[in-house]
PDB file of C-alpha atoms in Angstrom:
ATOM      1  CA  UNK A  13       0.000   0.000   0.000  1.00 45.00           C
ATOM      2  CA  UNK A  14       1.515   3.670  -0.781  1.00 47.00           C
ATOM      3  CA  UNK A  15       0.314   6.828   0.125  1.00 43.00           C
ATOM      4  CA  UNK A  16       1.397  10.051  -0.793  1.00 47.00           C
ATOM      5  CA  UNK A  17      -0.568  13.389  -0.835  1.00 59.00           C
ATOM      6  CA  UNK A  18      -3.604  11.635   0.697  1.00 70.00           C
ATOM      7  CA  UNK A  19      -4.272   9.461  -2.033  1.00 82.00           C
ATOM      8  CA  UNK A  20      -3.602   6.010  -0.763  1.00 88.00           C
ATOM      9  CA  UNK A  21      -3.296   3.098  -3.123  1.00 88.00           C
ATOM     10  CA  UNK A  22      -3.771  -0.449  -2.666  1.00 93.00           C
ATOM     11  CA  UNK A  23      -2.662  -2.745  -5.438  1.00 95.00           C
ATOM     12  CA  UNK A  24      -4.920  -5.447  -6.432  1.00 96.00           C
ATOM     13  CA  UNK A  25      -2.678  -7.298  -8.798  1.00 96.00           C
ATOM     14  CA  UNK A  26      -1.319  -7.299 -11.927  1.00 97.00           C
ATOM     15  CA  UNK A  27      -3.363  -9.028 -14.630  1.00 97.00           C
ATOM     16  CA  UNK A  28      -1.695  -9.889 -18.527  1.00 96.00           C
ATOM     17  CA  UNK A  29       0.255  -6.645 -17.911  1.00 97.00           C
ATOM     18  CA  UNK A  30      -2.774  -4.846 -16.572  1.00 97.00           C
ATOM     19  CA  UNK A  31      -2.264  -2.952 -13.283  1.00 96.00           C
ATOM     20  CA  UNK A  32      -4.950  -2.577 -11.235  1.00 97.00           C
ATOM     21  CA  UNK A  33      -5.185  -0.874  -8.078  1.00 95.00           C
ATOM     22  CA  UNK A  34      -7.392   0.910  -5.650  1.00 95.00           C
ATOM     23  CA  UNK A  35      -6.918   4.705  -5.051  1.00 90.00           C
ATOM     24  CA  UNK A  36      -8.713   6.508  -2.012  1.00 90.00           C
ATOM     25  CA  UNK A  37      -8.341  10.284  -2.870  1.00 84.00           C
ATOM     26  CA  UNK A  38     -10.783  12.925  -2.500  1.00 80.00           C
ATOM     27  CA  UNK A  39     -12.954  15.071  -4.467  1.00 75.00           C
ATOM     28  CA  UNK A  40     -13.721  18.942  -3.228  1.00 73.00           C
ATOM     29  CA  UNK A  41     -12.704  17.616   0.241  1.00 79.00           C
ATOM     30  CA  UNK A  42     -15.341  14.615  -0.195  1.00 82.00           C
ATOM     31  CA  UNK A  43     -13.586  11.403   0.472  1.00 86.00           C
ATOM     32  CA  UNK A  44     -13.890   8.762  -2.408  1.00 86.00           C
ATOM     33  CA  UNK A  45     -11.660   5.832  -4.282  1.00 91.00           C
ATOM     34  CA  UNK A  46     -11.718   4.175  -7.394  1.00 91.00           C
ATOM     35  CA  UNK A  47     -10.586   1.223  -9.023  1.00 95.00           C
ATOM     36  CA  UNK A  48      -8.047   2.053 -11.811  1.00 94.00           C
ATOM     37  CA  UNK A  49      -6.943  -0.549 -14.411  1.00 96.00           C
ATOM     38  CA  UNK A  50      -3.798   0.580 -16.262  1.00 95.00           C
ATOM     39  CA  UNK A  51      -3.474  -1.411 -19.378  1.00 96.00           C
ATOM     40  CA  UNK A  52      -0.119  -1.998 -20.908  1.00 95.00           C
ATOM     41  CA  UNK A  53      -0.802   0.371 -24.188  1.00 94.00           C
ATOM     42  CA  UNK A  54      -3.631   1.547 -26.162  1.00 95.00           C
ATOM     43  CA  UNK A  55      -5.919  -0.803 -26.369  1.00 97.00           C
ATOM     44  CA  UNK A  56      -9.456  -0.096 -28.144  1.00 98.00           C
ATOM     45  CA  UNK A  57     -12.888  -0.397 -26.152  1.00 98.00           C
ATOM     46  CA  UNK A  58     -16.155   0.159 -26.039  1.00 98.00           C
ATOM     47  CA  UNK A  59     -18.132   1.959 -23.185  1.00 96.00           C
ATOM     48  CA  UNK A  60     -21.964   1.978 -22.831  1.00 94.00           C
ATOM     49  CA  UNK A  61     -21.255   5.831 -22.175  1.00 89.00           C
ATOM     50  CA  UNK A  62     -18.324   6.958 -23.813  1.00 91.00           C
ATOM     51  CA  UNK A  63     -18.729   4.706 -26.515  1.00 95.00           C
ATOM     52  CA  UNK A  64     -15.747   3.104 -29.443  1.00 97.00           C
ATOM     53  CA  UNK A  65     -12.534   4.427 -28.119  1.00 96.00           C
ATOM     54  CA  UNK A  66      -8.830   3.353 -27.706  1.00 96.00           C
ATOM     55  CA  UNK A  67      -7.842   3.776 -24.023  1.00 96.00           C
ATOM     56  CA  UNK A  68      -4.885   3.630 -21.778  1.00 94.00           C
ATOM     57  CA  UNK A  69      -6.657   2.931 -18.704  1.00 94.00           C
ATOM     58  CA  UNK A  70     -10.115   2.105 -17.486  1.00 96.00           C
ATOM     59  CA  UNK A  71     -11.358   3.993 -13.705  1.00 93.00           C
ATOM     60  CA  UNK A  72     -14.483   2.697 -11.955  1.00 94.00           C
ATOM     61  CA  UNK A  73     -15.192   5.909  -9.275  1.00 90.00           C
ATOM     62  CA  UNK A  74     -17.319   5.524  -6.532  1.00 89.00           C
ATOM     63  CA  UNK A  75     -19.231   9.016  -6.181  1.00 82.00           C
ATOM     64  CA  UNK A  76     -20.427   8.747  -2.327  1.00 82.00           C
ATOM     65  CA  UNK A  77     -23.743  10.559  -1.253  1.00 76.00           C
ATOM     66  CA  UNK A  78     -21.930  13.484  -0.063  1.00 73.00           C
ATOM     67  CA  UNK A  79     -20.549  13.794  -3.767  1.00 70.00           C
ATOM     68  CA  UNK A  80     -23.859  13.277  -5.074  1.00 66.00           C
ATOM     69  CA  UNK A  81     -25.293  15.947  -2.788  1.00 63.00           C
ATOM     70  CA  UNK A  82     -22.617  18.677  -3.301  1.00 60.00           C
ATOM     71  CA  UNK A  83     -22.925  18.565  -7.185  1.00 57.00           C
ATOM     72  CA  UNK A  84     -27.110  18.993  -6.747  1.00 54.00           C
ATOM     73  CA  UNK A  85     -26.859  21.828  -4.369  1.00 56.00           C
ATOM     74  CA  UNK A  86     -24.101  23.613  -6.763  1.00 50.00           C
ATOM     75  CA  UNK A  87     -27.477  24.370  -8.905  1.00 50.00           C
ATOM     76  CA  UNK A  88     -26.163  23.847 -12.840  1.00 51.00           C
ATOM     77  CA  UNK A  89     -26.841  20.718 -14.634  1.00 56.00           C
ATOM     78  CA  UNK A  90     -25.949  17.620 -13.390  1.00 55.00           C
ATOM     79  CA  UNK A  91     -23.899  16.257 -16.400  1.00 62.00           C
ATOM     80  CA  UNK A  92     -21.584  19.579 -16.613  1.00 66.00           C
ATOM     81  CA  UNK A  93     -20.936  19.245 -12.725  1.00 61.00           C
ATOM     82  CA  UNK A  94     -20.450  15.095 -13.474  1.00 65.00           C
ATOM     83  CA  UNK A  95     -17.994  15.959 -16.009  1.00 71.00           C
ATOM     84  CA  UNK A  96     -16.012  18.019 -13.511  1.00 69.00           C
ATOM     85  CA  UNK A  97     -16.470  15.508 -11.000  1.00 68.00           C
ATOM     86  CA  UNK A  98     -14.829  13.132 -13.362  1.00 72.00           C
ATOM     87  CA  UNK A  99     -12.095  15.311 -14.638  1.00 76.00           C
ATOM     88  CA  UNK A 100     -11.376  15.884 -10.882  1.00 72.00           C
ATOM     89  CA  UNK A 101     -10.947  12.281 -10.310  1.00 73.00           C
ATOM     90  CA  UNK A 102      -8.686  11.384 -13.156  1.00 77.00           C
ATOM     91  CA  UNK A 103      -6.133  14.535 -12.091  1.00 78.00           C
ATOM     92  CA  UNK A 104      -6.319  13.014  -8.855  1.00 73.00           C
ATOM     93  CA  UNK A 105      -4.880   9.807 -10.083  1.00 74.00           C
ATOM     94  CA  UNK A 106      -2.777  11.223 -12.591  1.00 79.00           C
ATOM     95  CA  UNK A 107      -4.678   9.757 -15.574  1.00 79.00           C
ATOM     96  CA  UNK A 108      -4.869  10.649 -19.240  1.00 78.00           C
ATOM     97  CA  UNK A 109      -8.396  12.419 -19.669  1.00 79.00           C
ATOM     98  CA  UNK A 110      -9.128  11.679 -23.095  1.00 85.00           C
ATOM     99  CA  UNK A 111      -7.476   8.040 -23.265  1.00 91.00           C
ATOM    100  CA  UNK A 112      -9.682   6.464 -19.836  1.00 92.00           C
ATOM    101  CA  UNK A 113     -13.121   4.873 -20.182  1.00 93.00           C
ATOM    102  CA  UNK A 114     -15.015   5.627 -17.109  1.00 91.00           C
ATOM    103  CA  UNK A 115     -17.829   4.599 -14.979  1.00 92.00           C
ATOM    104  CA  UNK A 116     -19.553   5.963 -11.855  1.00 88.00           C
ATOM    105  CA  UNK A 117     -21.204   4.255  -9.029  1.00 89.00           C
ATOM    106  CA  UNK A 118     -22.640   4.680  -5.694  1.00 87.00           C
ATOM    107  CA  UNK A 119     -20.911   1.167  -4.254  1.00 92.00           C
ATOM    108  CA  UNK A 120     -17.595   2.186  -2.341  1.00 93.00           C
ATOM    109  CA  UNK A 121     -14.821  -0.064  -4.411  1.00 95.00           C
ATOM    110  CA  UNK A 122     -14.096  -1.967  -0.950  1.00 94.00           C
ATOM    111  CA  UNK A 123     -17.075  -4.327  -2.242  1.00 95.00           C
ATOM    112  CA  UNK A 124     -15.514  -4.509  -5.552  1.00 97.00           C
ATOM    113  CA  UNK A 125     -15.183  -8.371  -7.163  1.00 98.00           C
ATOM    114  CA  UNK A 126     -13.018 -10.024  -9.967  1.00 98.00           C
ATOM    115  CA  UNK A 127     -13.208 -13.330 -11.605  1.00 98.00           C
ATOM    116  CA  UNK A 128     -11.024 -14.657 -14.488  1.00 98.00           C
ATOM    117  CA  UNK A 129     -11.937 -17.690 -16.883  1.00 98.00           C
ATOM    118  CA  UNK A 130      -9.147 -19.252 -18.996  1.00 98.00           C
ATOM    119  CA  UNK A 131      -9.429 -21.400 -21.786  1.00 98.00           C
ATOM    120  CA  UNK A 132      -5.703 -22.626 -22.980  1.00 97.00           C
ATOM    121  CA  UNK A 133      -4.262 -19.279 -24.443  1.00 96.00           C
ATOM    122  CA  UNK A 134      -7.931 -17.424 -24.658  1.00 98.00           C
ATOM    123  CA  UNK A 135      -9.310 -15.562 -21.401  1.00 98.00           C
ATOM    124  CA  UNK A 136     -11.725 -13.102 -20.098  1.00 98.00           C
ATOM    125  CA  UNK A 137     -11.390 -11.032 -16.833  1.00 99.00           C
ATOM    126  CA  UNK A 138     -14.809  -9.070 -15.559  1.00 99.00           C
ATOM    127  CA  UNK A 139     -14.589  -6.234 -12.711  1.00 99.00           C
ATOM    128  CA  UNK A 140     -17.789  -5.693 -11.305  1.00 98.00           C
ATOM    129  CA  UNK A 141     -19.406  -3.475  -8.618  1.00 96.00           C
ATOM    130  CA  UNK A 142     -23.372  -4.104  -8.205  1.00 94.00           C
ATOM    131  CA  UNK A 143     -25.575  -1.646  -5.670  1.00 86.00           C
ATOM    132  CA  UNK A 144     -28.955  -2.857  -6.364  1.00 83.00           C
ATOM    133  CA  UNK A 145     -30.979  -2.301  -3.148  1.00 70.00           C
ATOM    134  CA  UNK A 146     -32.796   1.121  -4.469  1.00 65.00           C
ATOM    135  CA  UNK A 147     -33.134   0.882  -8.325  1.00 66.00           C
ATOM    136  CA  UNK A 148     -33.396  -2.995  -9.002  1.00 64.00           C
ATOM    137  CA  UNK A 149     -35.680  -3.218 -12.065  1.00 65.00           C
ATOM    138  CA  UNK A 150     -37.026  -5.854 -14.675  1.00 73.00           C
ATOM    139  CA  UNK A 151     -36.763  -3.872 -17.655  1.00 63.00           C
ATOM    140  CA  UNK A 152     -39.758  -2.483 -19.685  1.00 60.00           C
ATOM    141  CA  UNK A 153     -42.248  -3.917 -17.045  1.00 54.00           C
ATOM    142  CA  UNK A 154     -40.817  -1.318 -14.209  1.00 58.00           C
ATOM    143  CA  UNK A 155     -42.184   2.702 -15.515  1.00 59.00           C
ATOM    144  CA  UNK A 156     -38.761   4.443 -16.184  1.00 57.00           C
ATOM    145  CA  UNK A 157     -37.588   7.735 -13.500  1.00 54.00           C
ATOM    146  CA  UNK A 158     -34.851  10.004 -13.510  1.00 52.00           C
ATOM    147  CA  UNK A 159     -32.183  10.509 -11.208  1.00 50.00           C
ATOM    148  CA  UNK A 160     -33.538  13.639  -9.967  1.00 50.00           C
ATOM    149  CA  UNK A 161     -36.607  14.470  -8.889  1.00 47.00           C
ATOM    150  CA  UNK A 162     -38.446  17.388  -8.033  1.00 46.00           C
ATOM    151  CA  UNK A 163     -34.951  19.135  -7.139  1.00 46.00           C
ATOM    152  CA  UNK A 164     -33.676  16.636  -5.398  1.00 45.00           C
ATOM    153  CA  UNK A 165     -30.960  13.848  -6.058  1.00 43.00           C
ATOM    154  CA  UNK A 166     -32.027  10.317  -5.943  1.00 46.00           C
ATOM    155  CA  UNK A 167     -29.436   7.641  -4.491  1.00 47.00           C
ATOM    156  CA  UNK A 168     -29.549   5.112  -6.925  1.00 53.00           C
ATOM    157  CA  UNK A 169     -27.484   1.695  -7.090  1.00 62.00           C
ATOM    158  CA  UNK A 170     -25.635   0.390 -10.821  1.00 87.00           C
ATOM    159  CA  UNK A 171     -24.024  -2.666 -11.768  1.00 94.00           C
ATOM    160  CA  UNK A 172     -20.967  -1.870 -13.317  1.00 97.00           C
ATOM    161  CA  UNK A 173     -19.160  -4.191 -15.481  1.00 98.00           C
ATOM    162  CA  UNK A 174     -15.762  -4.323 -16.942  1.00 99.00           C
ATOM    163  CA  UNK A 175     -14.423  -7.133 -18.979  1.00 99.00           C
ATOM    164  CA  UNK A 176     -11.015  -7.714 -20.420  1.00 99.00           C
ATOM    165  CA  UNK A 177      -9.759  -9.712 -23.045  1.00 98.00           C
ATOM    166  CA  UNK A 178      -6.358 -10.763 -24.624  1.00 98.00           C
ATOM    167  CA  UNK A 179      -9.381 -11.300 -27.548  1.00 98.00           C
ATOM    168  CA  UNK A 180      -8.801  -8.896 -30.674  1.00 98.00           C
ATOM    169  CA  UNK A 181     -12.356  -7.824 -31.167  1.00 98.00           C
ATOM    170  CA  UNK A 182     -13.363  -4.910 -33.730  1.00 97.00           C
ATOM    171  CA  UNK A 183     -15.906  -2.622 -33.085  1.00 97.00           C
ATOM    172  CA  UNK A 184     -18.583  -5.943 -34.370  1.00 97.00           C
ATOM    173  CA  UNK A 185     -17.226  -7.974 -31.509  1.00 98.00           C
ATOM    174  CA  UNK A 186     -17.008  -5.129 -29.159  1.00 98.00           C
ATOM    175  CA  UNK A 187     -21.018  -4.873 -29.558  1.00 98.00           C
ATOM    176  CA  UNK A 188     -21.849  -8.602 -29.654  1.00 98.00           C
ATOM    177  CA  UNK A 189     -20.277  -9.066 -26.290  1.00 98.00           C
ATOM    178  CA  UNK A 190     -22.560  -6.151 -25.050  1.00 98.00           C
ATOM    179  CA  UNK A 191     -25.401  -8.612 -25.209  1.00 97.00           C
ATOM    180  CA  UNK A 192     -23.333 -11.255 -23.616  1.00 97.00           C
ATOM    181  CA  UNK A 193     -22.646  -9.943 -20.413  1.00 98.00           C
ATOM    182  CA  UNK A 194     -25.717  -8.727 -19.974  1.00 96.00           C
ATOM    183  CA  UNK A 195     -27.678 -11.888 -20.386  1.00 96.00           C
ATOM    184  CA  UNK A 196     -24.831 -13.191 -17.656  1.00 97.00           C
ATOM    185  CA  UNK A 197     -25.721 -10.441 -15.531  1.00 96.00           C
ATOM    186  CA  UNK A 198     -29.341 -11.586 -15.577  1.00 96.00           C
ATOM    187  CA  UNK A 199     -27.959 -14.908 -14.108  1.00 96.00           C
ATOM    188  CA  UNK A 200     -26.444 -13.430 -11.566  1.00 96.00           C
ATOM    189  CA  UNK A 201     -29.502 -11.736 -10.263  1.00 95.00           C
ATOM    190  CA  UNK A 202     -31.661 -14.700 -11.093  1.00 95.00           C
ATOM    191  CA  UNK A 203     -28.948 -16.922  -9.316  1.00 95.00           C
ATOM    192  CA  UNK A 204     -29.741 -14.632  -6.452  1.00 94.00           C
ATOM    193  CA  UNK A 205     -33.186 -14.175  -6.994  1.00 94.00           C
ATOM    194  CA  UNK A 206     -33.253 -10.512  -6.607  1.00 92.00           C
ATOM    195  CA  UNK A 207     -36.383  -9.223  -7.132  1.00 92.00           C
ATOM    196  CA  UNK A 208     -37.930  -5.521  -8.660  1.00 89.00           C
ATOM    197  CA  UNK A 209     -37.339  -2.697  -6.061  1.00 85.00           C
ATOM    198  CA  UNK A 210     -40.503  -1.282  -7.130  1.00 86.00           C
ATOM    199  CA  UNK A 211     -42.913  -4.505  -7.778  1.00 87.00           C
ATOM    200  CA  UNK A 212     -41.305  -7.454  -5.554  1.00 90.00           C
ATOM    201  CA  UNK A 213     -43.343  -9.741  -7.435  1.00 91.00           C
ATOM    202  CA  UNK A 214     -41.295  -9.422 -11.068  1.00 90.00           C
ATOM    203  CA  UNK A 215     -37.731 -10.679 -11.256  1.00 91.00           C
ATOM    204  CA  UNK A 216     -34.920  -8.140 -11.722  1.00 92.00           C
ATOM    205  CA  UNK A 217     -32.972  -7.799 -14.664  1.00 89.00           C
ATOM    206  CA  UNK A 218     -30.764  -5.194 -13.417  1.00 88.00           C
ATOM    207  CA  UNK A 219     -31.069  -1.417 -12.442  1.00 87.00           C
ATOM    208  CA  UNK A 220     -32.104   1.766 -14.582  1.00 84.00           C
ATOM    209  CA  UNK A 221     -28.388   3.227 -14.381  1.00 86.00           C
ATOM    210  CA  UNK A 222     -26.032  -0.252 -15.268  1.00 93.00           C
ATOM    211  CA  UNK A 223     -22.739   0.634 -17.318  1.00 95.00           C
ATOM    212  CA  UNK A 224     -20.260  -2.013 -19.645  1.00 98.00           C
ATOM    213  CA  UNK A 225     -16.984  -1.304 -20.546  1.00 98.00           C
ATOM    214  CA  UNK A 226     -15.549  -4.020 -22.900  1.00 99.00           C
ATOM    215  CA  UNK A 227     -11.663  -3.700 -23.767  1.00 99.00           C
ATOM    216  CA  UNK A 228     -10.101  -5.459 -26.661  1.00 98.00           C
ATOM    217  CA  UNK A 229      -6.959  -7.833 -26.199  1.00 97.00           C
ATOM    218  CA  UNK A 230      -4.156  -8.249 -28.788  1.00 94.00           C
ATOM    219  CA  UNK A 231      -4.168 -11.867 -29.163  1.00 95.00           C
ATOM    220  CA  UNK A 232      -6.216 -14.072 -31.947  1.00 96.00           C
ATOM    221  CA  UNK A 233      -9.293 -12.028 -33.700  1.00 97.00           C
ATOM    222  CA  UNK A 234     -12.584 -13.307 -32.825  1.00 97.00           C
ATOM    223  CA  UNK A 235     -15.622 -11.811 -34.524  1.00 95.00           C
ATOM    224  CA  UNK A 236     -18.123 -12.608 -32.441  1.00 96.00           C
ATOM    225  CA  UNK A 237     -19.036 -12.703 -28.616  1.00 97.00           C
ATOM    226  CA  UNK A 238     -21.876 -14.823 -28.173  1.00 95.00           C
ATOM    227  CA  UNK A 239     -22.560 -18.013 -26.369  1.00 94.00           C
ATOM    228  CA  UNK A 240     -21.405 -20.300 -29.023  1.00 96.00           C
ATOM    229  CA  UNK A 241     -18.173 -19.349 -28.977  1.00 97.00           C
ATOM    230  CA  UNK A 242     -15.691 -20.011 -26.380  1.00 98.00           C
ATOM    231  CA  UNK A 243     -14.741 -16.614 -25.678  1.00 98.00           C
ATOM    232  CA  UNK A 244     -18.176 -15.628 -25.459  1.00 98.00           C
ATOM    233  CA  UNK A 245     -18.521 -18.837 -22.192  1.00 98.00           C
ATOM    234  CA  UNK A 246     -15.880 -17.224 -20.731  1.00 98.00           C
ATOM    235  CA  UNK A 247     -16.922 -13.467 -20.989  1.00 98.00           C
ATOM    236  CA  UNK A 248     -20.403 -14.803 -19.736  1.00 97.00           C
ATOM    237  CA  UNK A 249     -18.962 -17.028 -17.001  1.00 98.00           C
ATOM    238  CA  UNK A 250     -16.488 -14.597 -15.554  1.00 98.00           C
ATOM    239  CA  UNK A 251     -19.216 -11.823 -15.781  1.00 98.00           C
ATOM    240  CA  UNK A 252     -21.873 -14.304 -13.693  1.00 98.00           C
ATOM    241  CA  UNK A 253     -19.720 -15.172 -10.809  1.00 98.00           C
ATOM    242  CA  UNK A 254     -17.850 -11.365 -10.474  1.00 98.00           C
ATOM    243  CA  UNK A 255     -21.381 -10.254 -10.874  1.00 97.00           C
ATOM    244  CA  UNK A 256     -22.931 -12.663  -7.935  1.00 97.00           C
ATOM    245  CA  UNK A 257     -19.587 -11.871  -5.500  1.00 97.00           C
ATOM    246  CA  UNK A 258     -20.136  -8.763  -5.713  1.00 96.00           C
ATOM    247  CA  UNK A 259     -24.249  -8.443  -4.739  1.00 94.00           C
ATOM    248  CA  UNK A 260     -22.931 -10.644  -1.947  1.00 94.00           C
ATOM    249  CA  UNK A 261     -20.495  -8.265  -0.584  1.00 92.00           C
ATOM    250  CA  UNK A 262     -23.167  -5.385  -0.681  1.00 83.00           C
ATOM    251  CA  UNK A 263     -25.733  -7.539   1.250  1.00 77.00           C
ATOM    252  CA  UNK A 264     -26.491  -5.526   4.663  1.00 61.00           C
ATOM    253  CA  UNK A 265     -24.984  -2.372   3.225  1.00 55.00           C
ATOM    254  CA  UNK A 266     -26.683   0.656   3.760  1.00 52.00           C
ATOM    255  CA  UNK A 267     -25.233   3.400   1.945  1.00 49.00           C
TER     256      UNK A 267
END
């Protein structure tokens, strides 16, 4: 563990060359951490919210309620104030702005889980966070909200997933393996049975705010993600069990 500055960080391993690590920093005096994963070049990916791009490093930040608060009662629009928030973050940890792929979440990284599935040369490694104790949802049954309401911030959970591959995918494969990890993350939650926060009688299929961030390996091109293929069992198994550790570690958690 080193700290310097304040920002202490606690190294999780090192993966295929990837780095990955821990940092608890702070934001405008809020305390916060984030799991960064420092890849050993550019490597291209695809993010549910930053979309196709190649990246140097991937940051999951946890953006406590405090955070959350402080950027509401700062009165200008929440993604302009998110965008600082972010920036903020990735000067903290002395990342390259325009070469990370990021993701937010309520869940403190402390209930962070990994899993890696191998296959003889071929394998897939999925970093997931899941908060689903306010915003659980089964898709298109549940009525859609917003994140704020009437003025006022809504805590909300996400499942965040991030997979890594020494696959080569293109921008084809990227997509397919969108569809992948989300019918593994359905396991997961079935495997658990959570249920709808807002009708406990429907099944949940995850919550209203979930994020992917899928990063492309330099090994053997593979086309295609899905469930036929061996990578695609391995993207899907590693995503199910990383997905299931970590609901389990945010059991009885009440932030």
């Amino acid at each position: 563990m080193e700290i310097a500055k304040g920002i202490i960080r606690q190294e999780l391993g090192e993966f295929h060359g990837v780095k990955a690590e821990i940092v608890s920093h702070q934001v405008w005096g809020i305390p916060a951490n984030a799991l960064a994963l420092y890849l050993p070049e550019a490597w291209s990916a695809l993010s549910g919210r930053q979309g196709f791009k190649e990246v140097e490093a991937v940051c999951n930040c946890h953006l406590p309620r405090s955070l959350c608060e402080s950027l509401h009662e700062r009165y200008r629009d929440w993604e302009t104030y998110f965008g600082e928030v972010l920036r903020q973050v990735l000067i903290e940890l002395n990342l390259p702005t325009g070469k990370v792929a990021v993701l937010s979440t309520g869940v403190n990284m402390e209930h962070l889980a990994w899993v890696e599935e191998v296959y003889e040369e071929l394998w897939a490694l999925a970093f997931v966070t899941a908060g689903v104790k306010t915003n659980a949802m089964r898709i298109g049954e549940d009525r859609a909200s917003t994140i704020e309401r009437n003025g006022q911030f809504e805590q909300v959970g996400t499942i965040n997933i991030i997979v890594l591959t020494n696959a080569s995918l293109d921008q084809a494969g990227l997509a397919s393996s969108f569809i992948t990890i989300t019918e593994a993350k359905v396991i997961a939650l079935q495997e658990l049975n959570v249920r709808s926060s807002y009708n406990p009688d429907w099944q949940a299929t995850g919550t209203g705010t979930d994020q992917i961030v899928v990063v492309s390996g330099r090994g053997n091109k593979h086309t295609y993600v899905g469930g036929h293929t061996k990578i695609g069992e391995l993207t899907a198994r590693a995503v199910t069990r990383a997905t299931i550790d970590a609901l389990k570690k945010r059991r009885n958690v009440s932030d």
